[in-house]
Short mmCIF file of C-alpha atoms and ligand atoms in Angstrom, two decimals:
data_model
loop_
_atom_site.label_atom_id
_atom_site.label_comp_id
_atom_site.label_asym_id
_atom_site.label_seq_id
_atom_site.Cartn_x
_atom_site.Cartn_y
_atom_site.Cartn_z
CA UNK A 149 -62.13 -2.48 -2.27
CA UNK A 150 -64.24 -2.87 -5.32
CA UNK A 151 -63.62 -5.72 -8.27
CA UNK A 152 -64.24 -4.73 -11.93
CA UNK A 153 -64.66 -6.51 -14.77
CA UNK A 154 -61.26 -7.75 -15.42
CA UNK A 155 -61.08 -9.22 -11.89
CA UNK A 156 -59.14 -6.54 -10.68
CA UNK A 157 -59.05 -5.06 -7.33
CA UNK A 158 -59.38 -1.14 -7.22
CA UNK A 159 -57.99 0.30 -4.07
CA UNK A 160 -60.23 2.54 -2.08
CA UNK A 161 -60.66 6.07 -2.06
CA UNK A 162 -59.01 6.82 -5.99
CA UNK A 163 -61.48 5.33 -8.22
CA UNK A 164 -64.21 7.92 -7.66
CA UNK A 165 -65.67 9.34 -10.99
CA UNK A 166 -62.79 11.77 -12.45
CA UNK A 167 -60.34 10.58 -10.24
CA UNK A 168 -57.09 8.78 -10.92
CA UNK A 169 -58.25 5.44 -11.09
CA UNK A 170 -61.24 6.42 -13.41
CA UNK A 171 -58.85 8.52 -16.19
CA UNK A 172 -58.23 7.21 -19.36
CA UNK A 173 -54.87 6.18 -18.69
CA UNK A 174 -56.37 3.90 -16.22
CA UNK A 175 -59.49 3.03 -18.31
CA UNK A 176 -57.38 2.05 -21.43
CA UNK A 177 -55.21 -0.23 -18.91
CA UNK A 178 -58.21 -1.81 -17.88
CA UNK A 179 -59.45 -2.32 -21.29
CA UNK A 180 -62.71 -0.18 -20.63
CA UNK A 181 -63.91 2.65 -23.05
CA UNK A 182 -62.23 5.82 -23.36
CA UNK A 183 -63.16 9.24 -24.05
CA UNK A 184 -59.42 9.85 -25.71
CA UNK A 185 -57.01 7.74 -26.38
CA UNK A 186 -54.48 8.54 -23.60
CA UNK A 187 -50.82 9.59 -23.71
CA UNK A 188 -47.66 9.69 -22.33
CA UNK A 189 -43.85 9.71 -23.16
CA UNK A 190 -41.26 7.19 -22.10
CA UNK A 191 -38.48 9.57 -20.78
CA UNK A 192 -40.95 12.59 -20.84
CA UNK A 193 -39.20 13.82 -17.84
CA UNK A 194 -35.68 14.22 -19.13
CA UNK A 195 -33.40 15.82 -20.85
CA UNK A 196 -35.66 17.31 -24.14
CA UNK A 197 -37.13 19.65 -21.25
CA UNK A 198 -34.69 22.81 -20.93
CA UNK A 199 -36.93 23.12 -17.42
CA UNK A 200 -35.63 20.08 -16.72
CA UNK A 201 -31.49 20.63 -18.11
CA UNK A 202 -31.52 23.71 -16.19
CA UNK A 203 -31.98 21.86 -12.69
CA UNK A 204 -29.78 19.12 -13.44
CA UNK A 205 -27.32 21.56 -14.23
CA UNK A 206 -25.90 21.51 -10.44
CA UNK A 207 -27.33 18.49 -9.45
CA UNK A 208 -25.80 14.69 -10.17
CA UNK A 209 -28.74 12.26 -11.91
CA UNK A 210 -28.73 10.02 -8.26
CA UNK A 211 -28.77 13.02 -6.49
CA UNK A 212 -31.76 14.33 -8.26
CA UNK A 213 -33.41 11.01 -7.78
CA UNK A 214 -32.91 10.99 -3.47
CA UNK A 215 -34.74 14.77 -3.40
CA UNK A 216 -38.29 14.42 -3.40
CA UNK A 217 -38.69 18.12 -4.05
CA UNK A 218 -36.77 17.61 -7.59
CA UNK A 219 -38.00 14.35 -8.08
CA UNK A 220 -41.87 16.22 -7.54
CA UNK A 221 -40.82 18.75 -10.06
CA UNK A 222 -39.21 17.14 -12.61
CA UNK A 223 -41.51 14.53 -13.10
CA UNK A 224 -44.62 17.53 -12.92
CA UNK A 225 -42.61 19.61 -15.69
CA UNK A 226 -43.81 17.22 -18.32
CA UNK A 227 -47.15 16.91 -17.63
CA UNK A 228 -47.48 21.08 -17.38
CA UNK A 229 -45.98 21.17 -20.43
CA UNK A 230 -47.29 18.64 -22.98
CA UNK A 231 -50.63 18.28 -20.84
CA UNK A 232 -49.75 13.72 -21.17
CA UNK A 233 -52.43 11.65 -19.59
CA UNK A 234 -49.99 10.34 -16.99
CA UNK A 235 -47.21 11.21 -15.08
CA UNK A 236 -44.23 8.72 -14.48
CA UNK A 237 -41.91 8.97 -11.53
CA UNK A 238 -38.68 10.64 -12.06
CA UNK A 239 -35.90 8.29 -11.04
CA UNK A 240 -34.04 5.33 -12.38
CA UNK A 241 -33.93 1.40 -13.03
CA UNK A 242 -30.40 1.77 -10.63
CA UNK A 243 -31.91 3.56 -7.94
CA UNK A 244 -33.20 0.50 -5.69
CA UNK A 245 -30.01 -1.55 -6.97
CA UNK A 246 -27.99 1.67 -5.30
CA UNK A 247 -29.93 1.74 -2.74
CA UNK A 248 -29.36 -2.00 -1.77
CA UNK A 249 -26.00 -1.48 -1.30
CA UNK A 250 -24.55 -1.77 -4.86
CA UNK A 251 -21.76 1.50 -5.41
CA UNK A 252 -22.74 2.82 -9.10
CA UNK A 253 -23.03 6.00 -10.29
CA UNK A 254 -25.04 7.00 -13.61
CA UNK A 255 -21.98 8.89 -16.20
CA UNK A 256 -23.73 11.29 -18.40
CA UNK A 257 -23.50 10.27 -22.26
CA UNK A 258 -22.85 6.74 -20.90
CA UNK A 259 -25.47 5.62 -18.36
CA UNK A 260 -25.34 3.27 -15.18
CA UNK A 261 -21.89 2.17 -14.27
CA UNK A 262 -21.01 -0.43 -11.64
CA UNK A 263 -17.73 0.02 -9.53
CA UNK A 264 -17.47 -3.63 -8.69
CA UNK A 265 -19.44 -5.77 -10.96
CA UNK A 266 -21.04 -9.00 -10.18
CA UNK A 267 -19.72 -12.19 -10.72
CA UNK A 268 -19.56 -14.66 -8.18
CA UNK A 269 -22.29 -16.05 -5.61
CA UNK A 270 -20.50 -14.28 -2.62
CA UNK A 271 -20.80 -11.30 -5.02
CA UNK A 272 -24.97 -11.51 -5.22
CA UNK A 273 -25.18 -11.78 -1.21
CA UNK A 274 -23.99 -7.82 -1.62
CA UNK A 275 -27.44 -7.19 -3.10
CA UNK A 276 -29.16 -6.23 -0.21
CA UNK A 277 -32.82 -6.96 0.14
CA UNK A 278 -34.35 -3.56 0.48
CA UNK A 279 -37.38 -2.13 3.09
CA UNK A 280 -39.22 1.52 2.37
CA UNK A 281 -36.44 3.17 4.75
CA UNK A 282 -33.79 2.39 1.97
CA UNK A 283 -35.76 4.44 -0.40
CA UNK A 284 -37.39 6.42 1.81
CA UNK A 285 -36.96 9.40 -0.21
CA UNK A 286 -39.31 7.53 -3.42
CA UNK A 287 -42.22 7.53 -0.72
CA UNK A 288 -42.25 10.83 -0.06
CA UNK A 289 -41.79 12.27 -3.19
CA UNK A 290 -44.97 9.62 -4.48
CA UNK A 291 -46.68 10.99 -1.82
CA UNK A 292 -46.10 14.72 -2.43
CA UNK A 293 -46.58 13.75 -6.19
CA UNK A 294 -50.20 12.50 -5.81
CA UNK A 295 -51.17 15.28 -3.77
CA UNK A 296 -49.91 17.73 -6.94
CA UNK A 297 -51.09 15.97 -9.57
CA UNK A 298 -54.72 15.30 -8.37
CA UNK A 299 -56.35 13.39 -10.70
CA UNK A 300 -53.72 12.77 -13.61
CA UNK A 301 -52.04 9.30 -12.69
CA UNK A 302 -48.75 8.37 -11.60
CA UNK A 303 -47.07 5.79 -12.67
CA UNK A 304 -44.27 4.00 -10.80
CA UNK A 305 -41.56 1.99 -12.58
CA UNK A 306 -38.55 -0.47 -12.08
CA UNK A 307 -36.53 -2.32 -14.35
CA UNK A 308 -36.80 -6.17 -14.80
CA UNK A 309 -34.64 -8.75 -13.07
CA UNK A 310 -32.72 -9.32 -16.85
CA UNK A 311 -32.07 -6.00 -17.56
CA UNK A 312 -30.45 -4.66 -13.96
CA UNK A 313 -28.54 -8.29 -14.21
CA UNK A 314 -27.25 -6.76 -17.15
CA UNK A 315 -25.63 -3.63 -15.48
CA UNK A 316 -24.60 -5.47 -12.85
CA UNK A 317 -23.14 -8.13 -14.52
CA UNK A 318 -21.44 -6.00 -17.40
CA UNK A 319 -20.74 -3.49 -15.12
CA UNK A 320 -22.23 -0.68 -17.45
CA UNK A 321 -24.11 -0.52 -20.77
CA UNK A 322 -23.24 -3.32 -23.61
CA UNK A 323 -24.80 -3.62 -26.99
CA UNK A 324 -24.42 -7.35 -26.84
CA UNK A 325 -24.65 -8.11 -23.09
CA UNK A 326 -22.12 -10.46 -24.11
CA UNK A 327 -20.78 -11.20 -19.86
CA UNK A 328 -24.23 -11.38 -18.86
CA UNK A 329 -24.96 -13.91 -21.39
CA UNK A 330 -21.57 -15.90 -20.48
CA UNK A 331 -22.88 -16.03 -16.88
CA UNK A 332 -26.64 -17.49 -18.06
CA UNK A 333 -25.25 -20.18 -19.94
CA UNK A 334 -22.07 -20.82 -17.95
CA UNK A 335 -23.73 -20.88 -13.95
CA UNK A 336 -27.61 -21.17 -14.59
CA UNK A 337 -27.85 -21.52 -11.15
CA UNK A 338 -25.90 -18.56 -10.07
CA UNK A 339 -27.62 -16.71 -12.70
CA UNK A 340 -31.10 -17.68 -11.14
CA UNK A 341 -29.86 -16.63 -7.92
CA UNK A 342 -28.76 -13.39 -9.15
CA UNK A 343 -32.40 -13.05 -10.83
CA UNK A 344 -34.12 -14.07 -8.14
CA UNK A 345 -32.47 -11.73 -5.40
CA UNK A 346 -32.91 -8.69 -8.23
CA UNK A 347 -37.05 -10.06 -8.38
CA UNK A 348 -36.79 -9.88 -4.49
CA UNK A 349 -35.66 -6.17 -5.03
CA UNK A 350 -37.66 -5.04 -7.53
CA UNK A 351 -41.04 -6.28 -5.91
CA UNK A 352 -40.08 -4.42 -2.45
CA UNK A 353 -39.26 -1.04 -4.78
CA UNK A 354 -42.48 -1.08 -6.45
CA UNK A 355 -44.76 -2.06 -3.66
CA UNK A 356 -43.51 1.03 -1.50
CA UNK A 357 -44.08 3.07 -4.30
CA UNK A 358 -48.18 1.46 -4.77
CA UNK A 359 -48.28 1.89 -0.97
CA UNK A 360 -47.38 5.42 -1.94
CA UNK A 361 -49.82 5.95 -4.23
CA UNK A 362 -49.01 5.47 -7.56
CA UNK A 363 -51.72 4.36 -9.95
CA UNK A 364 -49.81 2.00 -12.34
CA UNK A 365 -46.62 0.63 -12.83
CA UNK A 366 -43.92 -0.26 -15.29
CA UNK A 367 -41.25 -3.35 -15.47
CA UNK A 368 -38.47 -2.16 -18.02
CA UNK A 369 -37.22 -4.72 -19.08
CA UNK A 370 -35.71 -2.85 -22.08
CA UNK A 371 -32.76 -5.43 -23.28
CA UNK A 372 -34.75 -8.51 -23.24
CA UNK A 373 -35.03 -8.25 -26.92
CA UNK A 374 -31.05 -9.84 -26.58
CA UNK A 375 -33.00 -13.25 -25.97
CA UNK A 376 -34.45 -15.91 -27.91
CA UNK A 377 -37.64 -16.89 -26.85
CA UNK A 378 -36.53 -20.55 -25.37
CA UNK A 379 -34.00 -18.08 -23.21
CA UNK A 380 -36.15 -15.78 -22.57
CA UNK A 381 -38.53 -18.63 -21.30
CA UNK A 382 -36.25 -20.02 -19.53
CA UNK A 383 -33.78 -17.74 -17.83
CA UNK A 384 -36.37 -14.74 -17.03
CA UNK A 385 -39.74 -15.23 -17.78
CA UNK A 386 -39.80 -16.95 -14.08
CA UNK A 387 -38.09 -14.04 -12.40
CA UNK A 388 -40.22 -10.97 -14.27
CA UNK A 389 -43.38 -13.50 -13.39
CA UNK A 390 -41.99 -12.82 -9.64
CA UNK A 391 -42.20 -9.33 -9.84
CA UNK A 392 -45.32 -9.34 -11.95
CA UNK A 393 -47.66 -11.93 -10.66
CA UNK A 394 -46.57 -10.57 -7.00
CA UNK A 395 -48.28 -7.53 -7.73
CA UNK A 396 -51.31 -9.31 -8.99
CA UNK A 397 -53.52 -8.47 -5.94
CA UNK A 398 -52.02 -4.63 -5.58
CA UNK A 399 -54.57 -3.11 -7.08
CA UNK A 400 -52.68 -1.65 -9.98
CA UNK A 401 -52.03 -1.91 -13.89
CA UNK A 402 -49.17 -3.53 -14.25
CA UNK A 403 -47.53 -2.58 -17.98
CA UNK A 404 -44.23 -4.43 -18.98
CA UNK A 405 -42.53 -3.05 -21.95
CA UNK A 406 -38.90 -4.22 -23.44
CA UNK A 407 -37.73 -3.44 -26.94
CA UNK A 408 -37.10 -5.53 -30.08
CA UNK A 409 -39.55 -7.75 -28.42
CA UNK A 410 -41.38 -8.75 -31.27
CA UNK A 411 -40.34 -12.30 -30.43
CA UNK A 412 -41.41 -12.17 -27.02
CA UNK A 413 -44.34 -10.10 -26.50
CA UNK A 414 -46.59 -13.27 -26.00
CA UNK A 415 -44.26 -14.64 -23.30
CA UNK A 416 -43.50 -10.87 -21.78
CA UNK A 417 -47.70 -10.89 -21.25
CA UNK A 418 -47.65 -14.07 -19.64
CA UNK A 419 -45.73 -12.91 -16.82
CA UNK A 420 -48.21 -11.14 -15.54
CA UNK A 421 -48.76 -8.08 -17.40
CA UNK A 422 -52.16 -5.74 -17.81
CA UNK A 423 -50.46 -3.74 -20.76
CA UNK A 424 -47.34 -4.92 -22.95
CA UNK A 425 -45.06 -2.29 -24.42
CA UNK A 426 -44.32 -2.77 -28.27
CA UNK A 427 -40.95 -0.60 -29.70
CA UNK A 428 -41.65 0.53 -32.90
CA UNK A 429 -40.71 -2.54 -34.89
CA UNK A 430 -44.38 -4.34 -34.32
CA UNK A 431 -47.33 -3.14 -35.87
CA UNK A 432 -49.92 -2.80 -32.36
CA UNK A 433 -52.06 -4.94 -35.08
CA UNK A 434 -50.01 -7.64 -35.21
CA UNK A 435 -48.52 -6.99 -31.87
CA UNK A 436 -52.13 -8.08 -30.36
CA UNK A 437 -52.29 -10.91 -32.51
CA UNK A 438 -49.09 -12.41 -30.15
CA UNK A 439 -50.50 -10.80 -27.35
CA UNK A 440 -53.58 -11.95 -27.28
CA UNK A 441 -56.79 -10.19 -26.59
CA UNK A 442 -56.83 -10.22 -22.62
CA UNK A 443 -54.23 -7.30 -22.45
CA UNK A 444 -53.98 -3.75 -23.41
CA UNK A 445 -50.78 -2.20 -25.50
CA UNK A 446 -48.50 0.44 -25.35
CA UNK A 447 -46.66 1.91 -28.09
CA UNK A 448 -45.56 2.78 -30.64
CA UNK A 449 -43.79 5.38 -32.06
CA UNK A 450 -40.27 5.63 -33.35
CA UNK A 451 -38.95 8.32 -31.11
CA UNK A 452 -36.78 8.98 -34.40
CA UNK A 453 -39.94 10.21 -36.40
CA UNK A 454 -40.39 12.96 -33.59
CA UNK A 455 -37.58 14.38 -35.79
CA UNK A 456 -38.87 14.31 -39.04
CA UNK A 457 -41.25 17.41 -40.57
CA UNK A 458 -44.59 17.45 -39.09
CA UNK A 459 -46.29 15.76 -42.04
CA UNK A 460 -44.45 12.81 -41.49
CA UNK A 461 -45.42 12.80 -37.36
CA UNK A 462 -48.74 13.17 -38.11
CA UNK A 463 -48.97 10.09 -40.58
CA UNK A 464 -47.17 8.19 -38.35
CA UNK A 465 -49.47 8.97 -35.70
CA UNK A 466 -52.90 8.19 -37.01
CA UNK A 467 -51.31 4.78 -38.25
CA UNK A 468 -50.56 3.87 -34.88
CA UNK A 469 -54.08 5.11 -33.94
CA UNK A 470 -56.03 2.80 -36.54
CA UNK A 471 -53.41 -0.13 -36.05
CA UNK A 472 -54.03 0.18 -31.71
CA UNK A 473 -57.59 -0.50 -32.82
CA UNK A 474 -57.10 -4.08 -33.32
CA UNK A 475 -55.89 -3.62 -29.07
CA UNK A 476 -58.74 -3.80 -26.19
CA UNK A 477 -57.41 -1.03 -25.04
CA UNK A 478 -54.35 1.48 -26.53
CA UNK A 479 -52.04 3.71 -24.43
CA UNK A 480 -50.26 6.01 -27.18
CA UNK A 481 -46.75 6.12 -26.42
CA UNK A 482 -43.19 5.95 -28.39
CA UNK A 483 -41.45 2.63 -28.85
CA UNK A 484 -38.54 3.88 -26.72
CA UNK A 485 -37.80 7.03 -24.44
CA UNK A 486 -37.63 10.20 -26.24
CA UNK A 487 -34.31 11.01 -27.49
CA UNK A 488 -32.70 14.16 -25.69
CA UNK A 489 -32.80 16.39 -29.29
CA UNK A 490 -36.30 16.18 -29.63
CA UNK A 491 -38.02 19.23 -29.73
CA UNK A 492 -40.67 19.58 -27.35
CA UNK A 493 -43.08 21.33 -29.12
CA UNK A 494 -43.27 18.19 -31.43
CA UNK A 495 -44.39 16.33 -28.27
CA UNK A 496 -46.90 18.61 -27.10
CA UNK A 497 -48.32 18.32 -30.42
CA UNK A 498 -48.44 14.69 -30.33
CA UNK A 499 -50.30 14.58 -27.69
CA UNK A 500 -52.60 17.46 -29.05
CA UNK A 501 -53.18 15.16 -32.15
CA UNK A 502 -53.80 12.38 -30.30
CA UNK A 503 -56.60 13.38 -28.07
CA UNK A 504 -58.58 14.70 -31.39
CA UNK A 505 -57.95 12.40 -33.71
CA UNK A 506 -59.30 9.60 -31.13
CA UNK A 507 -61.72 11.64 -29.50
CA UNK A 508 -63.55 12.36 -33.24
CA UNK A 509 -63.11 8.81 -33.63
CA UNK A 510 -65.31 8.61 -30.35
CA UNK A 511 -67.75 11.12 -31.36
CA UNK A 512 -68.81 9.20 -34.66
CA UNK A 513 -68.82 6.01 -32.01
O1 CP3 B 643 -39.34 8.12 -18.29
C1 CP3 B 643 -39.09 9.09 -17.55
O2 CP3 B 643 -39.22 10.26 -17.94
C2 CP3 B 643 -38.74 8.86 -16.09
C3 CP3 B 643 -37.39 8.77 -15.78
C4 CP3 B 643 -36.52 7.59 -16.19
C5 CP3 B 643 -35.13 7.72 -16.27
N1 CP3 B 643 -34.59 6.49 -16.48
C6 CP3 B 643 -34.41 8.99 -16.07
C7 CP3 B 643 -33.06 9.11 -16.63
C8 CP3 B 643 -36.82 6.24 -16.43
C9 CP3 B 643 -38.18 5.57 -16.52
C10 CP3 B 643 -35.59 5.56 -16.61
C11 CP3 B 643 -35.50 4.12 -16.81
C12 CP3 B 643 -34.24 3.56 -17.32
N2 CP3 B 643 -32.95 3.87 -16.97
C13 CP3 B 643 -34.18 2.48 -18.23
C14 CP3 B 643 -35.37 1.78 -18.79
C15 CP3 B 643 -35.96 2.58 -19.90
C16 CP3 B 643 -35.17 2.56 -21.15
O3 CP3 B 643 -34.74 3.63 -21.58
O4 CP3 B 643 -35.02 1.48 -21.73
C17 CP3 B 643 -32.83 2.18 -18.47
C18 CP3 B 643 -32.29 1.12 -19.38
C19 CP3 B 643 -32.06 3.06 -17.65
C20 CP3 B 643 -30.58 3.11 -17.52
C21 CP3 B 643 -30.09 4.43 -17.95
N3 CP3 B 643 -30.13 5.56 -17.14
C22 CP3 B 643 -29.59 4.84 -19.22
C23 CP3 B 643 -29.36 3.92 -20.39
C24 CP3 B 643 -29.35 6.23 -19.15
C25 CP3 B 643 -28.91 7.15 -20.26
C26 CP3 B 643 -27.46 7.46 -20.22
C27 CP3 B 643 -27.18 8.76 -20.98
O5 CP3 B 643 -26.85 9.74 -20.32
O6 CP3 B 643 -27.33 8.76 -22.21
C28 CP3 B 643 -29.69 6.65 -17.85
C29 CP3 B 643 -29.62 8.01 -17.31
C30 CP3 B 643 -30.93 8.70 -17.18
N4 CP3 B 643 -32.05 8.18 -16.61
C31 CP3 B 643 -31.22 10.03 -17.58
C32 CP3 B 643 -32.54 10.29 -17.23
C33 CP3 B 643 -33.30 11.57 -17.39
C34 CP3 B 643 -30.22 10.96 -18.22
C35 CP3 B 643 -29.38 11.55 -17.15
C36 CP3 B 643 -29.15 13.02 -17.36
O7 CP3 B 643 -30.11 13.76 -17.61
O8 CP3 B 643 -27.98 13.41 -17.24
#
């Protein structure tokens, strides 16, 4: 074990020059220089790939997520393709949720839906707490994943103790998480159960997957934005903080991302984030203003733009480029997973652009 300059612990054996640990995906994390400004897509594996349509064809999303040979070569099709600085696993926020006992399926067009939602205290004890056995099949396709991807990084994901609440609670996708909400105000303390039994989760998912090998990790806590700050403060921050600060010593870059933040990206750092995730709304100038200077960003392009003519992508993109500047360290990304009509050639572009308009930038130092 070695300790860098921002006090965290690199895990042996992967931060050897060129490795994982020393890419700029990592670097930028870290807040250290960069040769390139590194890239990757939220939803990059998915459904914009016809590699990727063409498998799912036969195969049910949950299904694809418990075979570790799809799960290897879905979430490799992106990174052959568009040539993005880092991998991320292919799976889902419901997958460790499923996998402690919950019965859900994920309804194309629609997303996670819960047969029996939850609602009562008796209801939480359901939630199983989960070891690697219940997920076995994440381990070994991290494992086989690091092996194939050699020095491009991985990086493992869950969603946030909020955001699965939400499913659970609502029993599928809501624009205004209106039952969830009900339950926070009405029970705060079966609501902080729930949370904290979702934290308990969430931890176990991710540290099998660091054991595995990944080289960062993401907390989606993508509907957060629903929250006021005070709310946010007080019904979540303590159970993200949980996941987060519980990961502290792993070794790891921890990035936490939500969207229509803009309100809460200072508190969503303070839980125990390396990088926060800013949607498209938030200039990355102003975004590291509420941030503050100990943490890197990720963001943030409107995954709408991808859809406008080229010109417009490539203004959009060198704004985000000067305005991640302000940042200590920038991980290009959208603001929100690519949408499923995007054409991927626009996204290998993207990335194309990116690594030479920052790599120039380098070059002139
Ligand atoms: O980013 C990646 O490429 C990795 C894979 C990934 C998926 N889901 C695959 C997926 C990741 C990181 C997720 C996370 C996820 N899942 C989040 C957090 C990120 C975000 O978008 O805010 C959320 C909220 C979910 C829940 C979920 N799962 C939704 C809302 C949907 C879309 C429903 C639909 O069909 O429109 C899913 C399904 C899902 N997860 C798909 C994929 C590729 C589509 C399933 C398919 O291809 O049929």
């Amino acid at each position: 074990m070695t300790t860098d300059t921002t006090g965290t612990v690199a895990r042996d054996g992967d931060s050897r020059p060129g490795g994982p640990a020393d890419s700029p995906f990592i670097r930028a994390c870290r807040r250290r220089p960069v040769p390139h400004t590194p890239v990757w897509f939220m939803r990059q594996a998915g459904r914009s790939l016809p590699e990727y349509r063409e498998i799912r064809a036969s195969v049910p999303m949950l299904e694809s997520c418990r075979r570790p040979e799809l799960v290897t070569e879905i979430t490799l099709q992106p990174v052959r393709r568009h040539g993005v600085d880092a991998a991320i696993l292919f799976s889902d926020i419901v997958v460790p949720v499923a996998a402690a006992g919950i019965d859900l399926d994920i309804v194309p067009g629609t997303g996670p839906v819960v047969a029996e939602p939850i609602r009562t205290a008796a209801d939480v004890e359901r939630i199983r707490r989960i070891t690697r056995d219940d997920v076995s099949y994440v381990d070994e396709a991290v494992r086989q994943l690091v092996v194939e991807l050699g020095d491009t990084p991985l990086i493992g994901f869950a969603g946030a103790p909020f955001t699965l609440a939400s499913y659970l609670v609502e029993g599928g996708p809501s624009r205004t998480h209106a039952k969830t909400k009900a339950l926070m105000y009405g029970d705060p303390e079966l609501w902080h159960a729930l949370c904290a039994r979702l934290a308990e989760v969430t931890l176990a998912f991710l540290r099998v997957q660091i054991e595995a090998g990944v080289s960062a990790v993401q907390l989606f806590d993508s509907w957060a934005g629903a929250l006021s700050e005070a709310d946010y403060r007080r019904f979540v921050l303590p159970h993200s903080t949980t996941v987060l600060s519980g990961l502290a010593n792993a070794g790891v870059p921890r990035i936490h991302f939500g969207v229509g933040t803009a309100e809460l990206l200072g508190a969503m750092g303070e839980a125990g984030a390396d990088v926060v995730g800013v949607d498209w709304r938030t200039p990355l100038d102003v975004a590291t203003g509420r941030i503050g200077a100990d943490k890197a960003v990720q963001g943030n392009l409107d995954p709408c733009v991808l859809l406008a003519p080229w010109p417009v992508v490539e203004a959009e993109v060198r704004r985000i480029l000067e305005q991640g500047r302000a940042a200590p360290g920038h991980v290009f990304n959208l603001g929100h997973g690519v949408l499923p009509e995007t054409d991927p050639e626009v996204l290998t572009r993207v990335v194309a652009l990116v690594h030479e308009l920052s790599s120039r930038r380098a070059d002139q130092g």
